CSV table of C-alpha atoms in Angstrom, one decimal:
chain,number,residue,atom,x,y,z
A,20,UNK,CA,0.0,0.0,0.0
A,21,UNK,CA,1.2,3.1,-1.3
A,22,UNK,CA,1.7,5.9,1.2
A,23,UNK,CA,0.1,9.4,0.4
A,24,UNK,CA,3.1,11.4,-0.5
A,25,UNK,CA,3.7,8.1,-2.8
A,26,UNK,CA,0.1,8.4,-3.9
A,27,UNK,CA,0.8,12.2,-4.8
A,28,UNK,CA,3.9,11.9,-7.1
A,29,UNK,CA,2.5,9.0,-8.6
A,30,UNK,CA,-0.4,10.9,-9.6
A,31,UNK,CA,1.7,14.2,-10.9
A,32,UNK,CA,4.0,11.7,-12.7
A,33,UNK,CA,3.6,12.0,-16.5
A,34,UNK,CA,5.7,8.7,-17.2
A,35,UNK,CA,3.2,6.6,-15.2
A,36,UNK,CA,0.3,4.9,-16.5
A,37,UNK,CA,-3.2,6.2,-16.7
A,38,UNK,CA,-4.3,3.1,-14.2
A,39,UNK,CA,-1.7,3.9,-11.6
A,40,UNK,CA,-2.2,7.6,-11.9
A,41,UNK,CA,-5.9,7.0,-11.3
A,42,UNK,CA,-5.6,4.4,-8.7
A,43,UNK,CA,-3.2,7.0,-6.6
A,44,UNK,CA,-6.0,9.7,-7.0
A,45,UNK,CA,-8.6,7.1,-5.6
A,46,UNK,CA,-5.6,6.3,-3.0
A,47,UNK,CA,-5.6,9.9,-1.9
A,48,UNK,CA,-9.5,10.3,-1.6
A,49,UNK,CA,-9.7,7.5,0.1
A,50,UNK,CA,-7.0,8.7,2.9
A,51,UNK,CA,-8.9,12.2,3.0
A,52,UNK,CA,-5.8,14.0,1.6
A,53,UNK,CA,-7.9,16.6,0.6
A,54,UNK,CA,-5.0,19.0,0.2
A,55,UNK,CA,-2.9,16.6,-2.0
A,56,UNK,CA,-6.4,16.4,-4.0
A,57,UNK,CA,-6.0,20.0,-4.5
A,58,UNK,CA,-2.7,20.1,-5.3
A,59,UNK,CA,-3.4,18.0,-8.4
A,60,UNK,CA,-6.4,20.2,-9.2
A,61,UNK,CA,-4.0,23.2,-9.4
A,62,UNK,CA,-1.0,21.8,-11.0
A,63,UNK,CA,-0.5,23.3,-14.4
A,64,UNK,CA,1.4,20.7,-16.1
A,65,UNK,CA,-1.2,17.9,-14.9
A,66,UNK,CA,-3.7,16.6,-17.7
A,67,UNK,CA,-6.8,17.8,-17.2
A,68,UNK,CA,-8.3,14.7,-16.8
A,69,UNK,CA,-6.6,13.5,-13.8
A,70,UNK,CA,-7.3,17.3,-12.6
A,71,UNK,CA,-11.3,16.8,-13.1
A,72,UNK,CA,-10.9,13.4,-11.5
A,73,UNK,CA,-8.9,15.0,-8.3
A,74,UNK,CA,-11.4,17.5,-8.5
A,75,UNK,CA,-14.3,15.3,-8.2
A,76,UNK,CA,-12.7,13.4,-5.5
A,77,UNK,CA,-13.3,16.9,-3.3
A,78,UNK,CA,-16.7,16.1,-3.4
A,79,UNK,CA,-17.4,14.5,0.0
A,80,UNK,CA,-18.3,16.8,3.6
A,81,UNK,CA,-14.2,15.8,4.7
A,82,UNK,CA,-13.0,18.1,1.6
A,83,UNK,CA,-15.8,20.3,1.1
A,84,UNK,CA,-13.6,23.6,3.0
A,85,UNK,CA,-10.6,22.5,0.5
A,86,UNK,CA,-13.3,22.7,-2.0
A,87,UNK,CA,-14.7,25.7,-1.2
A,88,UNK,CA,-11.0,27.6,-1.1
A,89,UNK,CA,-10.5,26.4,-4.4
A,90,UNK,CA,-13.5,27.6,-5.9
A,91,UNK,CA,-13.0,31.0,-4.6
A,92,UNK,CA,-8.8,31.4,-5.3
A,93,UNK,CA,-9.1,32.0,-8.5
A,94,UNK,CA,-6.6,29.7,-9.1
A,95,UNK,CA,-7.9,27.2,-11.1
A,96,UNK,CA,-9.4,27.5,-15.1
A,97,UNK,CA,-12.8,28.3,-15.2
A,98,UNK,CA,-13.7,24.6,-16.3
A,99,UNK,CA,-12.5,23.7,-12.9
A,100,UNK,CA,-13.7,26.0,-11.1
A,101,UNK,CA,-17.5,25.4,-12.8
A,102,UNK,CA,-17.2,22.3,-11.3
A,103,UNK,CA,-15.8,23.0,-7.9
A,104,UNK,CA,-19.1,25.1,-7.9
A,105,UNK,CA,-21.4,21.9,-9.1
A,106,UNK,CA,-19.5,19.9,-6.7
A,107,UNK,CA,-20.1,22.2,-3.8
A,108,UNK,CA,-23.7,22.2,-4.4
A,109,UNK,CA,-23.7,18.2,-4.3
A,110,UNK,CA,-21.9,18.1,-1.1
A,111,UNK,CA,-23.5,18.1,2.6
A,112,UNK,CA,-22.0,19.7,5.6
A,113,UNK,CA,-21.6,16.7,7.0
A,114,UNK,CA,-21.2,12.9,6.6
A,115,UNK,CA,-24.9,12.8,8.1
A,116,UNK,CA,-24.0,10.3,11.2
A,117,UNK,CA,-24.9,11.6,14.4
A,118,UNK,CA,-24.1,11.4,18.0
């Protein structure tokens, strides 16, 4: 099992295959990295496929703050940010268990 900074430079890494690069974003999501999520969303010299799929993983209530910064930074291309926007209007507060 790959750990999350291994997760994140697979998933930056333009040499790598598609299925690893994918399987390191789903690797990330599914530690909560929501800030190694975002990092792919803003890096430039990522495909923007693996940038809508990091995206996308940000849609759950653990990321939705990251979300929300990223929406509102400006950093991102419109594209992205139209679907931080989508996103953020899919995503609860919270993970709906109770005390």
């Amino acid at each position: 099992m790959s750990t999350p900074e291994e997760n994140l430079e697979i998933a930056l890494d333009d040499a790598r295959e598609s299925e690893s690069r994918e399987q390191a974003i789903d690797g990330l999501q599914t530690a909560n990295e929501c800030d190694m999520l975002a990092e792919i969303v803003r890096a430039d010299g990522v495909e923007s496929r693996y940038r809508e799929l990091a995206m996308t993983k940000l849609g759950h209530p653990q990321c939705k703050a990251t979300l929300e910064t990223l929406h509102e930074s400006g950093e991102i291309p419109d594209s992205l940010r139209d679907q931080a926007e989508e996103l953020l209007g899919n995503t609860p507060d919270d993970s709906g268990a109770g005390p």
